[in-house]
mmCIF file of C-alpha atoms in Angstrom:
data_model
loop_
_atom_site.group_PDB
_atom_site.id
_atom_site.type_symbol
_atom_site.label_atom_id
_atom_site.label_comp_id
_atom_site.label_asym_id
_atom_site.label_seq_id
_atom_site.Cartn_x
_atom_site.Cartn_y
_atom_site.Cartn_z
ATOM 1 C CA MET A 1 11.744 16.583 0.232
ATOM 2 C CA ARG A 2 9.098 13.961 1.686
ATOM 3 C CA THR A 3 10.587 11.118 3.451
ATOM 4 C CA GLU A 4 7.194 9.008 4.517
ATOM 5 C CA TYR A 5 5.088 7.552 1.646
ATOM 6 C CA LEU A 6 4.101 4.400 -0.285
ATOM 7 C CA PHE A 7 5.205 3.799 -3.728
ATOM 8 C CA THR A 8 3.991 0.990 -6.114
ATOM 9 C CA SER A 9 6.328 -0.803 -9.132
ATOM 10 C CA GLU A 10 4.719 -3.620 -11.441
ATOM 11 C CA SER A 11 6.580 -5.980 -13.522
ATOM 12 C CA VAL A 12 5.458 -8.223 -16.598
ATOM 13 C CA SER A 13 6.159 -12.165 -16.770
ATOM 14 C CA GLU A 14 8.760 -12.619 -20.460
ATOM 15 C CA GLY A 15 4.719 -14.626 -21.147
ATOM 16 C CA HIS A 16 2.826 -11.133 -21.147
ATOM 17 C CA PRO A 17 1.673 -10.316 -24.588
ATOM 18 C CA ASP A 18 3.826 -7.181 -25.130
ATOM 19 C CA LYS A 19 7.529 -8.702 -23.497
ATOM 20 C CA VAL A 20 6.403 -11.562 -26.585
ATOM 21 C CA SER A 21 6.338 -9.329 -28.377
ATOM 22 C CA ASP A 22 9.344 -7.236 -27.056
ATOM 23 C CA GLN A 23 11.345 -10.654 -27.103
ATOM 24 C CA ILE A 24 10.542 -11.487 -30.687
ATOM 25 C CA SER A 25 11.982 -7.883 -31.650
ATOM 26 C CA ASP A 26 14.667 -8.425 -30.000
ATOM 27 C CA ALA A 27 15.993 -11.743 -31.307
ATOM 28 C CA ILE A 28 15.495 -10.647 -34.423
ATOM 29 C CA VAL A 29 18.261 -7.772 -33.239
ATOM 30 C CA ASP A 30 20.017 -10.919 -32.578
ATOM 31 C CA LEU A 31 19.785 -12.320 -35.527
ATOM 32 C CA PHE A 32 20.980 -9.514 -38.172
ATOM 33 C CA LEU A 33 24.016 -8.270 -35.241
ATOM 34 C CA SER A 34 25.069 -11.706 -35.503
ATOM 35 C CA LYS A 35 25.613 -11.964 -39.389
ATOM 36 C CA ASP A 36 26.322 -7.972 -39.694
ATOM 37 C CA ALA A 37 27.878 -6.143 -36.227
ATOM 38 C CA GLU A 38 26.614 -2.532 -38.106
ATOM 39 C CA ALA A 39 23.802 -3.516 -38.835
ATOM 40 C CA ARG A 40 21.158 -1.559 -38.692
ATOM 41 C CA ILE A 41 17.515 -2.598 -37.039
ATOM 42 C CA ALA A 42 14.065 -1.112 -35.718
ATOM 43 C CA CYS A 43 11.820 -4.375 -35.682
ATOM 44 C CA GLU A 44 8.274 -3.887 -34.537
ATOM 45 C CA THR A 45 5.855 -6.764 -33.347
ATOM 46 C CA LEU A 46 2.147 -7.212 -32.652
ATOM 47 C CA THR A 47 1.363 -10.542 -30.970
ATOM 48 C CA THR A 48 -2.665 -11.946 -31.267
ATOM 49 C CA THR A 49 -4.374 -14.378 -31.262
ATOM 50 C CA GLN A 50 -2.333 -17.393 -33.684
ATOM 51 C CA LEU A 51 -0.658 -13.991 -35.265
ATOM 52 C CA VAL A 52 3.101 -12.425 -35.148
ATOM 53 C CA VAL A 53 3.469 -10.104 -37.318
ATOM 54 C CA LEU A 54 6.788 -8.015 -38.211
ATOM 55 C CA ALA A 55 7.276 -4.499 -39.752
ATOM 56 C CA GLY A 56 10.124 -2.299 -39.432
ATOM 57 C CA GLU A 57 13.579 -1.405 -40.840
ATOM 58 C CA ILE A 58 16.486 -3.145 -41.813
ATOM 59 C CA ARG A 59 20.471 -2.906 -43.270
ATOM 60 C CA CYS A 60 22.307 -5.818 -43.314
ATOM 61 C CA LYS A 61 25.350 -7.236 -45.195
ATOM 62 C CA GLY A 62 24.141 -10.580 -46.845
ATOM 63 C CA VAL A 63 21.341 -10.572 -45.598
ATOM 64 C CA PHE A 64 19.320 -7.801 -46.911
ATOM 65 C CA GLU A 65 20.610 -5.463 -49.363
ATOM 66 C CA ASN A 66 20.163 -3.516 -52.271
ATOM 67 C CA GLY A 67 16.239 -4.074 -51.090
ATOM 68 C CA GLU A 68 15.821 -8.149 -51.849
ATOM 69 C CA TRP A 69 16.359 -10.953 -48.906
ATOM 70 C CA ALA A 70 19.770 -13.211 -49.184
ATOM 71 C CA PRO A 71 18.324 -17.190 -50.165
ATOM 72 C CA GLY A 72 17.121 -18.455 -47.136
ATOM 73 C CA ALA A 73 16.794 -15.331 -44.518
ATOM 74 C CA GLU A 74 13.172 -15.098 -44.424
ATOM 75 C CA GLU A 75 13.165 -18.768 -43.019
ATOM 76 C CA GLU A 76 15.548 -18.203 -40.596
ATOM 77 C CA ILE A 77 13.714 -15.037 -38.985
ATOM 78 C CA GLU A 78 10.822 -16.869 -39.118
ATOM 79 C CA ALA A 79 13.016 -19.680 -37.247
ATOM 80 C CA THR A 80 14.072 -17.372 -34.856
ATOM 81 C CA VAL A 81 10.578 -16.115 -34.130
ATOM 82 C CA ARG A 82 9.316 -19.897 -33.585
ATOM 83 C CA GLU A 83 12.112 -20.672 -31.550
ATOM 84 C CA THR A 84 11.999 -17.492 -29.250
ATOM 85 C CA VAL A 85 7.619 -17.928 -28.444
ATOM 86 C CA LYS A 86 8.598 -21.862 -27.885
ATOM 87 C CA ARG A 87 11.788 -20.960 -25.421
ATOM 88 C CA ILE A 88 8.352 -18.788 -23.364
ATOM 89 C CA GLY A 89 6.267 -21.716 -23.460
ATOM 90 C CA TYR A 90 3.284 -21.355 -25.349
ATOM 91 C CA GLU A 91 2.059 -24.252 -26.878
ATOM 92 C CA GLN A 92 -1.904 -23.536 -26.366
ATOM 93 C CA ASP A 93 -4.933 -23.720 -29.460
ATOM 94 C CA GLY A 94 -4.912 -19.888 -29.295
ATOM 95 C CA PHE A 95 -0.965 -18.978 -29.439
ATOM 96 C CA HIS A 96 1.266 -22.019 -30.288
ATOM 97 C CA TRP A 97 4.697 -21.676 -31.901
ATOM 98 C CA GLU A 98 4.115 -24.032 -34.420
ATOM 99 C CA THR A 99 0.985 -23.006 -35.743
ATOM 100 C CA PHE A 100 0.778 -19.407 -35.970
ATOM 101 C CA ARG A 101 0.359 -17.399 -38.580
ATOM 102 C CA PHE A 102 3.659 -15.370 -39.457
ATOM 103 C CA GLU A 103 3.771 -12.082 -41.030
ATOM 104 C CA ASN A 104 7.327 -10.646 -42.238
ATOM 105 C CA ASN A 105 6.914 -6.825 -43.605
ATOM 106 C CA LEU A 106 10.153 -5.891 -42.695
ATOM 107 C CA HIS A 107 12.206 -3.348 -45.163
ATOM 108 C CA GLY A 108 14.720 -1.524 -46.297
ATOM 109 C CA GLN A 109 15.946 1.421 -44.158
ATOM 110 C CA SER A 110 15.440 4.868 -45.193
ATOM 111 C CA ALA A 111 18.155 6.467 -46.780
ATOM 112 C CA HIS A 112 17.401 9.252 -45.240
ATOM 113 C CA ILE A 113 18.074 8.791 -41.714
ATOM 114 C CA ALA A 114 21.117 6.194 -43.231
ATOM 115 C CA GLN A 115 22.929 9.739 -44.114
ATOM 116 C CA GLY A 116 22.456 11.307 -40.985
ATOM 117 C CA VAL A 117 23.968 8.078 -39.060
ATOM 118 C CA ASP A 118 26.830 6.549 -41.406
ATOM 119 C CA ALA A 119 29.821 7.903 -40.103
ATOM 120 C CA GLY A 120 31.369 9.667 -43.318
ATOM 121 C CA ASP A 121 34.921 10.925 -44.392
ATOM 122 C CA ASN A 122 35.066 14.260 -41.991
ATOM 123 C CA LYS A 123 32.352 13.180 -39.376
ATOM 124 C CA ASP A 124 31.890 11.156 -36.954
ATOM 125 C CA GLU A 125 28.656 8.770 -36.418
ATOM 126 C CA GLY A 126 25.935 9.890 -35.884
ATOM 127 C CA ALA A 127 22.918 9.932 -33.122
ATOM 128 C CA GLY A 128 19.725 7.667 -34.914
ATOM 129 C CA ASP A 129 17.537 9.635 -33.354
ATOM 130 C CA GLN A 130 16.669 12.524 -31.434
ATOM 131 C CA GLY A 131 15.492 12.194 -27.967
ATOM 132 C CA ILE A 132 16.289 12.845 -24.308
ATOM 133 C CA MET A 133 17.363 9.452 -22.314
ATOM 134 C CA PHE A 134 17.544 8.955 -18.168
ATOM 135 C CA GLY A 135 19.484 6.555 -15.816
ATOM 136 C CA TYR A 136 18.843 6.043 -12.081
ATOM 137 C CA ALA A 137 20.745 3.782 -9.184
ATOM 138 C CA THR A 138 19.922 4.120 -5.672
ATOM 139 C CA ASP A 139 21.451 1.491 -2.550
ATOM 140 C CA GLU A 140 18.034 0.420 -1.221
ATOM 141 C CA THR A 141 18.587 -2.925 -3.078
ATOM 142 C CA PRO A 142 22.416 -4.717 -4.081
ATOM 143 C CA ASP A 143 22.007 -4.283 -7.879
ATOM 144 C CA LEU A 144 21.240 -0.643 -7.126
ATOM 145 C CA MET A 145 17.966 -0.496 -7.968
ATOM 146 C CA PRO A 146 14.510 0.853 -6.771
ATOM 147 C CA ALA A 147 13.140 -2.376 -4.291
ATOM 148 C CA THR A 148 9.238 -2.224 -5.751
ATOM 149 C CA LEU A 149 10.874 -2.858 -8.623
ATOM 150 C CA TYR A 150 13.507 -4.941 -7.456
ATOM 151 C CA TYR A 151 10.692 -7.542 -5.662
ATOM 152 C CA SER A 152 8.375 -7.295 -8.575
ATOM 153 C CA HIS A 153 11.079 -8.899 -10.831
ATOM 154 C CA LYS A 154 12.185 -11.805 -8.685
ATOM 155 C CA ILE A 155 9.316 -12.673 -7.988
ATOM 156 C CA LEU A 156 8.265 -13.727 -12.029
ATOM 157 C CA GLN A 157 11.164 -14.818 -12.507
ATOM 158 C CA ARG A 158 11.123 -17.653 -9.220
ATOM 159 C CA MET A 159 7.179 -18.535 -10.863
ATOM 160 C CA ALA A 160 9.330 -18.305 -14.259
ATOM 161 C CA ALA A 161 12.155 -20.735 -13.105
ATOM 162 C CA ASP A 162 9.261 -23.315 -11.507
ATOM 163 C CA ARG A 163 7.473 -22.909 -14.844
ATOM 164 C CA HIS A 164 10.466 -24.381 -16.924
ATOM 165 C CA SER A 165 12.001 -26.746 -14.846
ATOM 166 C CA GLY A 166 8.150 -28.088 -13.700
ATOM 167 C CA VAL A 167 8.328 -27.292 -10.210
ATOM 168 C CA ALA A 168 5.162 -25.510 -11.107
ATOM 169 C CA PRO A 169 3.076 -27.224 -13.911
ATOM 170 C CA PHE A 170 0.290 -25.373 -13.032
ATOM 171 C CA LEU A 171 1.309 -22.140 -13.890
ATOM 172 C CA GLU A 172 0.866 -20.096 -17.756
ATOM 173 C CA PRO A 173 3.467 -17.747 -19.136
ATOM 174 C CA ASP A 174 1.494 -15.186 -18.417
ATOM 175 C CA ALA A 175 1.722 -12.839 -15.397
ATOM 176 C CA LYS A 176 1.951 -9.619 -13.687
ATOM 177 C CA SER A 177 3.202 -8.564 -10.252
ATOM 178 C CA GLN A 178 2.978 -5.085 -7.681
ATOM 179 C CA VAL A 179 4.681 -4.711 -4.903
ATOM 180 C CA THR A 180 3.881 -1.176 -2.409
ATOM 181 C CA LEU A 181 6.284 -0.455 -0.092
ATOM 182 C CA ARG A 182 5.584 1.583 2.795
ATOM 183 C CA TYR A 183 9.223 4.542 2.806
ATOM 184 C CA GLU A 184 10.036 5.910 5.808
ATOM 185 C CA GLU A 185 13.571 8.590 5.947
ATOM 186 C CA SER A 186 13.531 7.473 2.368
ATOM 187 C CA LEU A 187 14.178 4.011 3.184
ATOM 188 C CA PRO A 188 11.523 0.413 2.554
ATOM 189 C CA VAL A 189 10.201 -0.544 5.994
ATOM 190 C CA ALA A 190 7.012 -2.748 5.011
ATOM 191 C CA ALA A 191 5.438 -4.222 2.092
ATOM 192 C CA THR A 192 1.924 -2.768 2.323
ATOM 193 C CA ALA A 193 0.001 -4.801 -0.495
ATOM 194 C CA VAL A 194 1.382 -7.316 -3.185
ATOM 195 C CA VAL A 195 -0.545 -7.958 -5.794
ATOM 196 C CA VAL A 196 0.434 -11.312 -8.114
ATOM 197 C CA SER A 197 -1.547 -12.385 -11.255
ATOM 198 C CA THR A 198 -0.946 -15.091 -13.026
ATOM 199 C CA GLN A 199 -2.304 -17.680 -15.931
ATOM 200 C CA HIS A 200 -3.249 -21.110 -15.272
ATOM 201 C CA LYS A 201 -3.798 -24.611 -15.809
ATOM 202 C CA ARG A 202 -7.587 -25.036 -15.947
ATOM 203 C CA GLY A 203 -9.506 -25.288 -12.904
ATOM 204 C CA TYR A 204 -6.984 -23.242 -10.561
ATOM 205 C CA CYS A 205 -9.873 -20.702 -9.725
ATOM 206 C CA LEU A 206 -12.205 -19.399 -7.370
ATOM 207 C CA THR A 207 -14.781 -18.600 -10.939
ATOM 208 C CA GLY A 208 -15.678 -19.512 -14.268
ATOM 209 C CA GLU A 209 -17.324 -23.186 -15.662
ATOM 210 C CA HIS A 210 -14.350 -24.741 -13.916
ATOM 211 C CA ALA A 211 -13.424 -23.575 -10.565
ATOM 212 C CA ASP A 212 -11.698 -25.891 -8.322
ATOM 213 C CA PRO A 213 -11.358 -23.785 -5.027
ATOM 214 C CA ALA A 214 -8.751 -26.417 -3.419
ATOM 215 C CA LYS A 215 -6.606 -26.156 -6.532
ATOM 216 C CA TYR A 216 -6.705 -22.828 -6.326
ATOM 217 C CA ARG A 217 -5.652 -22.729 -2.772
ATOM 218 C CA GLU A 218 -2.520 -25.354 -3.722
ATOM 219 C CA LEU A 219 -2.326 -21.985 -6.161
ATOM 220 C CA GLU A 220 -2.420 -19.209 -3.648
ATOM 221 C CA THR A 221 0.129 -21.319 -1.678
ATOM 222 C CA TYR A 222 2.650 -21.535 -3.802
ATOM 223 C CA VAL A 223 2.242 -18.022 -4.470
ATOM 224 C CA LYS A 224 2.652 -16.206 -1.003
ATOM 225 C CA ARG A 225 5.844 -18.935 -0.826
ATOM 226 C CA ILE A 226 7.934 -17.435 -3.576
ATOM 227 C CA ILE A 227 6.981 -14.132 -2.181
ATOM 228 C CA SER A 228 8.254 -14.934 1.278
ATOM 229 C CA GLU A 229 11.016 -16.227 0.003
ATOM 230 C CA VAL A 230 11.621 -12.575 -1.995
ATOM 231 C CA ILE A 231 10.860 -9.957 -0.412
ATOM 232 C CA PRO A 232 12.808 -10.088 3.188
ATOM 233 C CA PRO A 233 10.641 -11.132 6.370
ATOM 234 C CA VAL A 234 11.172 -7.325 8.688
ATOM 235 C CA LEU A 235 9.522 -6.030 5.014
ATOM 236 C CA LEU A 236 6.098 -8.225 5.088
ATOM 237 C CA ARG A 237 3.809 -7.359 8.286
ATOM 238 C CA GLY A 238 0.807 -6.607 7.933
ATOM 239 C CA THR A 239 0.577 -6.956 4.397
ATOM 240 C CA LYS A 240 -2.316 -7.426 1.656
ATOM 241 C CA TYR A 241 -2.064 -9.862 -0.797
ATOM 242 C CA TYR A 242 -4.260 -9.990 -3.854
ATOM 243 C CA ILE A 243 -3.430 -13.250 -5.606
ATOM 244 C CA ASN A 244 -5.404 -13.468 -8.939
ATOM 245 C CA PRO A 245 -7.992 -11.117 -7.986
ATOM 246 C CA THR A 246 -10.102 -11.447 -10.870
ATOM 247 C CA GLY A 247 -10.344 -15.287 -9.607
ATOM 248 C CA GLU A 248 -9.879 -16.682 -13.500
ATOM 249 C CA PHE A 249 -7.031 -16.344 -14.875
ATOM 250 C CA GLU A 250 -7.285 -19.103 -18.065
ATOM 251 C CA ILE A 251 -6.812 -17.590 -20.844
ATOM 252 C CA GLY A 252 -3.642 -14.974 -21.416
ATOM 253 C CA GLY A 253 -1.079 -13.958 -23.382
ATOM 254 C CA PRO A 254 -1.998 -13.045 -26.897
ATOM 255 C CA ASP A 255 -4.908 -14.864 -26.729
ATOM 256 C CA GLY A 256 -5.725 -12.453 -23.990
ATOM 257 C CA ASP A 257 -4.860 -9.407 -24.889
ATOM 258 C CA ALA A 258 -2.766 -7.729 -28.457
ATOM 259 C CA GLY A 259 1.338 -7.664 -27.396
ATOM 260 C CA LEU A 260 3.085 -4.360 -29.335
ATOM 261 C CA THR A 261 6.969 -3.673 -28.911
ATOM 262 C CA GLY A 262 7.882 -0.764 -26.304
ATOM 263 C CA ARG A 263 4.751 -0.936 -24.727
ATOM 264 C CA LYS A 264 6.565 -1.684 -20.754
ATOM 265 C CA ILE A 265 9.001 1.025 -20.290
ATOM 266 C CA ILE A 266 8.513 1.145 -16.965
ATOM 267 C CA VAL A 267 9.029 -2.082 -16.136
ATOM 268 C CA ASP A 268 11.574 -2.468 -18.880
ATOM 269 C CA THR A 269 13.985 0.951 -16.469
ATOM 270 C CA TYR A 270 12.668 1.970 -12.708
ATOM 271 C CA GLY A 271 9.816 1.291 -12.485
ATOM 272 C CA GLY A 272 8.595 4.296 -11.911
ATOM 273 C CA ALA A 273 11.136 6.017 -9.868
ATOM 274 C CA ALA A 274 12.691 7.572 -12.408
ATOM 275 C CA PRO A 275 12.081 9.980 -15.453
ATOM 276 C CA HIS A 276 11.869 8.206 -18.698
ATOM 277 C CA GLY A 277 12.450 10.023 -22.029
ATOM 278 C CA GLY A 278 9.699 8.242 -23.287
ATOM 279 C CA GLY A 279 11.714 5.659 -26.199
ATOM 280 C CA ALA A 280 11.345 1.947 -26.217
ATOM 281 C CA PHE A 281 14.162 -0.292 -26.488
ATOM 282 C CA SER A 282 13.762 -3.373 -28.236
ATOM 283 C CA GLY A 283 13.770 -4.191 -31.588
ATOM 284 C CA LYS A 284 16.714 -1.485 -31.714
ATOM 285 C CA ASP A 285 19.864 -1.990 -32.976
ATOM 286 C CA PRO A 286 23.104 0.434 -30.532
ATOM 287 C CA THR A 287 22.856 3.430 -32.912
ATOM 288 C CA LYS A 288 19.307 4.220 -31.856
ATOM 289 C CA VAL A 289 20.645 6.569 -28.844
ATOM 290 C CA ASP A 290 17.089 5.615 -27.183
ATOM 291 C CA ARG A 291 18.687 2.376 -26.209
ATOM 292 C CA SER A 292 22.757 2.797 -25.939
ATOM 293 C CA ALA A 293 22.643 6.364 -24.469
ATOM 294 C CA ALA A 294 19.896 5.127 -21.712
ATOM 295 C CA TYR A 295 22.528 1.821 -21.181
ATOM 296 C CA ILE A 296 25.279 4.461 -20.880
ATOM 297 C CA THR A 297 23.128 6.870 -17.992
ATOM 298 C CA ARG A 298 22.300 3.724 -15.368
ATOM 299 C CA TYR A 299 26.080 2.859 -16.217
ATOM 300 C CA LEU A 300 27.201 6.169 -15.075
ATOM 301 C CA ALA A 301 24.723 6.879 -12.055
ATOM 302 C CA LYS A 302 25.685 3.264 -11.363
ATOM 303 C CA ASN A 303 29.020 3.865 -10.749
ATOM 304 C CA VAL A 304 28.460 7.059 -8.941
ATOM 305 C CA VAL A 305 26.504 5.757 -6.394
ATOM 306 C CA ALA A 306 28.682 3.268 -6.138
ATOM 307 C CA ALA A 307 31.963 5.039 -5.335
ATOM 308 C CA GLY A 308 29.455 6.325 -2.308
ATOM 309 C CA LEU A 309 29.411 9.567 -4.206
ATOM 310 C CA ALA A 310 25.312 9.529 -3.334
ATOM 311 C CA THR A 311 22.258 7.476 -2.297
ATOM 312 C CA ARG A 312 20.275 7.946 -5.359
ATOM 313 C CA CYS A 313 21.729 9.638 -8.967
ATOM 314 C CA THR A 314 19.822 10.538 -12.097
ATOM 315 C CA ILE A 315 21.380 11.056 -15.035
ATOM 316 C CA GLN A 316 19.975 12.607 -18.423
ATOM 317 C CA ILE A 317 21.291 13.255 -21.988
ATOM 318 C CA ALA A 318 19.968 14.193 -25.647
ATOM 319 C CA TYR A 319 20.934 13.923 -28.348
ATOM 320 C CA ALA A 320 20.208 15.255 -32.074
ATOM 321 C CA ILE A 321 19.319 12.952 -34.446
ATOM 322 C CA GLY A 322 22.983 12.924 -36.668
ATOM 323 C CA VAL A 323 24.558 14.872 -34.815
ATOM 324 C CA SER A 324 27.514 12.724 -32.302
ATOM 325 C CA GLU A 325 28.361 14.806 -29.608
ATOM 326 C CA PRO A 326 24.921 14.904 -26.747
ATOM 327 C CA LEU A 327 23.508 18.762 -26.782
ATOM 328 C CA SER A 328 23.562 18.084 -22.436
ATOM 329 C CA LEU A 329 24.609 15.914 -19.642
ATOM 330 C CA TYR A 330 22.475 17.003 -16.144
ATOM 331 C CA VAL A 331 23.108 15.035 -12.859
ATOM 332 C CA ASP A 332 20.478 14.737 -9.940
ATOM 333 C CA THR A 333 21.999 13.371 -6.688
ATOM 334 C CA HIS A 334 18.401 14.158 -4.917
ATOM 335 C CA GLU A 335 20.398 16.375 -2.033
ATOM 336 C CA THR A 336 22.105 12.854 -1.358
ATOM 337 C CA GLY A 337 25.696 13.539 -2.889
ATOM 338 C CA THR A 338 28.933 13.683 -1.146
ATOM 339 C CA VAL A 339 30.185 16.745 -3.552
ATOM 340 C CA GLY A 340 28.076 19.097 -5.917
ATOM 341 C CA ASP A 341 26.155 17.594 -8.789
ATOM 342 C CA ASP A 342 28.436 20.184 -10.786
ATOM 343 C CA THR A 343 31.585 18.756 -10.555
ATOM 344 C CA ILE A 344 30.364 14.633 -10.853
ATOM 345 C CA GLU A 345 29.082 16.093 -14.091
ATOM 346 C CA GLN A 346 32.717 17.190 -14.840
ATOM 347 C CA ALA A 347 34.303 14.105 -13.462
ATOM 348 C CA LEU A 348 32.548 12.412 -15.587
ATOM 349 C CA LEU A 349 33.172 14.151 -18.780
ATOM 350 C CA GLY A 350 36.444 13.897 -17.926
ATOM 351 C CA ILE A 351 36.834 10.144 -17.483
ATOM 352 C CA ALA A 352 39.293 8.935 -20.716
ATOM 353 C CA LYS A 353 38.349 5.838 -21.272
ATOM 354 C CA LEU A 354 35.048 6.108 -21.718
ATOM 355 C CA GLY A 355 36.306 7.704 -25.055
ATOM 356 C CA GLY A 356 33.173 10.724 -24.816
ATOM 357 C CA LEU A 357 29.506 10.246 -25.230
ATOM 358 C CA THR A 358 29.185 9.996 -28.691
ATOM 359 C CA PRO A 359 27.435 7.340 -29.664
ATOM 360 C CA ARG A 360 30.295 5.317 -31.567
ATOM 361 C CA SER A 361 31.900 5.876 -28.648
ATOM 362 C CA ILE A 362 29.009 4.396 -25.714
ATOM 363 C CA ARG A 363 29.316 1.495 -28.462
ATOM 364 C CA THR A 364 32.353 0.681 -28.114
ATOM 365 C CA HIS A 365 33.052 1.370 -24.370
ATOM 366 C CA LEU A 366 30.173 -1.181 -23.850
ATOM 367 C CA GLY A 367 30.626 -3.343 -26.543
ATOM 368 C CA LEU A 368 26.739 -3.336 -27.723
ATOM 369 C CA ASN A 369 27.922 -4.515 -31.294
ATOM 370 C CA LYS A 370 27.085 -7.744 -30.688
ATOM 371 C CA PRO A 371 23.981 -9.980 -29.964
ATOM 372 C CA ILE A 372 23.218 -9.571 -26.580
ATOM 373 C CA TYR A 373 19.398 -7.915 -26.537
ATOM 374 C CA GLN A 374 17.051 -10.921 -25.915
ATOM 375 C CA LYS A 375 18.270 -11.611 -22.154
ATOM 376 C CA THR A 376 17.579 -7.938 -21.798
ATOM 377 C CA ALA A 377 13.792 -8.327 -23.359
ATOM 378 C CA ALA A 378 12.164 -9.919 -19.919
ATOM 379 C CA TYR A 379 12.656 -8.823 -16.356
ATOM 380 C CA GLY A 380 14.364 -5.767 -16.474
ATOM 381 C CA HIS A 381 16.536 -4.119 -18.855
ATOM 382 C CA PHE A 382 18.797 -3.282 -15.460
ATOM 383 C CA GLY A 383 18.979 -4.706 -12.178
ATOM 384 C CA ARG A 384 20.349 -7.779 -13.772
ATOM 385 C CA GLN A 385 24.329 -9.095 -13.377
ATOM 386 C CA PRO A 386 26.848 -8.494 -16.073
ATOM 387 C CA ASP A 387 27.919 -11.613 -17.933
ATOM 388 C CA GLY A 388 30.392 -12.028 -20.480
ATOM 389 C CA ASP A 389 29.581 -9.750 -23.230
ATOM 390 C CA PHE A 390 25.728 -9.509 -21.172
ATOM 391 C CA PHE A 391 24.851 -6.238 -19.513
ATOM 392 C CA PRO A 392 27.716 -4.035 -19.968
ATOM 393 C CA TRP A 393 25.785 -1.096 -18.641
ATOM 394 C CA GLU A 394 26.097 -2.448 -15.319
ATOM 395 C CA ARG A 395 29.529 -3.116 -14.429
ATOM 396 C CA LEU A 396 31.558 -1.134 -12.003
ATOM 397 C CA ASP A 397 34.693 -0.769 -13.666
ATOM 398 C CA LEU A 398 34.623 3.596 -13.145
ATOM 399 C CA VAL A 399 34.162 3.212 -9.265
ATOM 400 C CA ASP A 400 38.472 3.573 -8.528
ATOM 401 C CA ASP A 401 38.011 6.706 -11.420
ATOM 402 C CA LEU A 402 35.675 8.758 -10.251
ATOM 403 C CA LYS A 403 36.603 8.762 -7.020
ATOM 404 C CA ALA A 404 40.373 9.454 -8.232
ATOM 405 C CA ALA A 405 39.123 12.526 -10.294
ATOM 406 C CA LEU A 406 36.765 13.897 -7.270
ATOM 407 C CA GLY A 407 39.980 13.284 -4.424
#
């Protein structure tokens, strides 16, 4: 196993066009789950210059039944979409929450999918789709996340907070970050490069018609200060900084590039430090194992590392559509485990409070049939602090069970 290497992860802000789409899709999921805890939603969103389009399938009591919308439902959907964009902060000529054109193309869920997922008299609820899902945890950071992604997220979260509060009025919503760390003995020892590209007000650039070097230096100084406050000083030795390296980033968000739900699945998960099954999360209700099973595998992997059973842990699970029991469970502690990986697998399967790993058991144990998803749709689904009903897959309430099971 290599112990010295460079590794890089990126993050994107809430104003990135793909993240705008993710947040709209999850706002729709939350809206429907607030009406019907058993609602089925698969909502995809397209955003581009002055346009938002919804497409997908739903089933929701009191909102969409027998192919018909309830009175006022479509108006509430549009209001939810506009409020989401307003919260992000888009009030630009090319994308404004109040004036963009809106299309709602949601329709009823396929009966053929529904019959495989719904619980019947003689069977448990089946998985909403086939697929493989991965969870991961590492002791590199307090949140048990890869350090490269952890710092990439934190930089943009700080910048967004300053933009919303007015501390950094020259910032606009769209931004990206990227952190490269050098690892020695599998531990991060230095940040060799940090890239931040942020949309800005007119003039805060080095190129273009409105270039103003003094304003650019103000932006650059601000971003470097945020980096120095997020990344520990011991890692910032000989670091190369790339702040808006193209020189100008005035046009951004959906006006600068079309956005689609589900295009930032590596940003959403582990920054490339772990495998990914390929399924996106946003816009899907928790019967879709792309979402719920990815959450349970993170939950299991995090508890394994927090219990001191390994310093790194990857867990894979697989399902078939319409089948309730998982096809497989696989644990890999990357040669850092204090006990065998197969022993950890058996311990996880034997924890009574989980109630198994069927889709229904996962939803029940983690409390997933609630409107808790819009908060997940920017700055990562993992490495977040559990708060009431939000981010329950980040809890560490299996640590004692694992220790007890393994002596």
